[in-house]
């Protein structure tokens, strides 16, 4: 591969993937195509070599813009999405537009151009909650919030282009991802940055013991790279972190690392339809040679340190659009 289009590459995982690809593949050129929604941020790409990287601002639901940008690319890797569950509960229009129509548009564009690979980055949330054991790729989907339902819709429309038209589509389903440059609406950066400021950590009451499986962002990027190059078209690959933790365990670790005490924890009304536990089996991706490498305790420690050392990155975010969202989502949490 000489040229890859990365849609949503100015977001959290997409920008880590761009950095990873450029570091690993010296002859590669990347075209990042991103709408720059509230979650898109060119600061996330500040370290990439401009000689090997082109940025285009655009919407994946805009056919002409996608066709123009994808022309001559050997692959499209899609990270573009509305990605936050709580926002999808407040209103899901954009979720359907980007996560379903946008993906349909990418499939149509790849079909028109004869693009050699279309990789859709998806999520373990499409399987829904599981009390014990882990979901494999053949299990039925049971998305339980508008975000994950829209992601499942995108997966299905994409895979239908493989069955119907032979389009070489691959799907990855990763677990909860953490690391530097994550928009501070997600639980880890929200709790770390609030703790730094001695602000309350709004833990969903009733969900304190809900379980998420944590995957370090560079491990996630490596997994996507592995599936892109070695995966079989038409197939789905789970990318599990192998680090299942209760939300209260993560919260306490953040407090320990920031040197704050439990008085900062504020139990707030639970997320409607809050999925209790996510767990996926990644045997299939392991068979391709991928395994996550980051130890959870070390990964969380490094990540907390990164937010402590990079206030320049998150302070301007938290003083912008974020404030209105925070007030709407949490009211006045004191
Ligand atoms: P993010 O919200 O940080 O970034 C999303 C990016 O997509 C932003 O740069 C945004 O500007 C861009 N975007 C949104 N709508 C667009 C559109 N219509 N056209 C072009 N660009 C658009 O998200 P993230 O956490 O980096 O997640 C990336 C992908 O990985 C998503 O598809 C998400 O569903 C999936 N995923 C995320 C996690 C996680 O824990 N964060 C876990 C598994 C899977
Ligand atoms: O303020 C909060 N309080 C709280 O208790 C927030 C934001 C979250 N939580 C809980 C809810 C979840 O059990 O923490 C857990 C993680 O929440 P999020 O960070 O919102 O992630 P989640 O809903 O698990 O979804 C994430 O993983 C799968 C990503 O946001 C998705 O994009 C990805 O698909």
PDB file of C-alpha atoms in Angstrom, residues 49 77 260 274 294:
ATOM      1  CA  UNK A  49       5.296  14.898   8.783  1.00  0.00           C
ATOM      2  CA  UNK A  77      -9.921   3.142   6.837  1.00  0.00           C
ATOM      3  CA  UNK A 260      -6.974  12.896  45.239  1.00  0.00           C
ATOM      4  CA  UNK A 274     -26.521   1.372  30.694  1.00  0.00           C
ATOM      5  CA  UNK A 294       0.197  -2.477  27.177  1.00  0.00           C
TER       6      UNK A 294
END
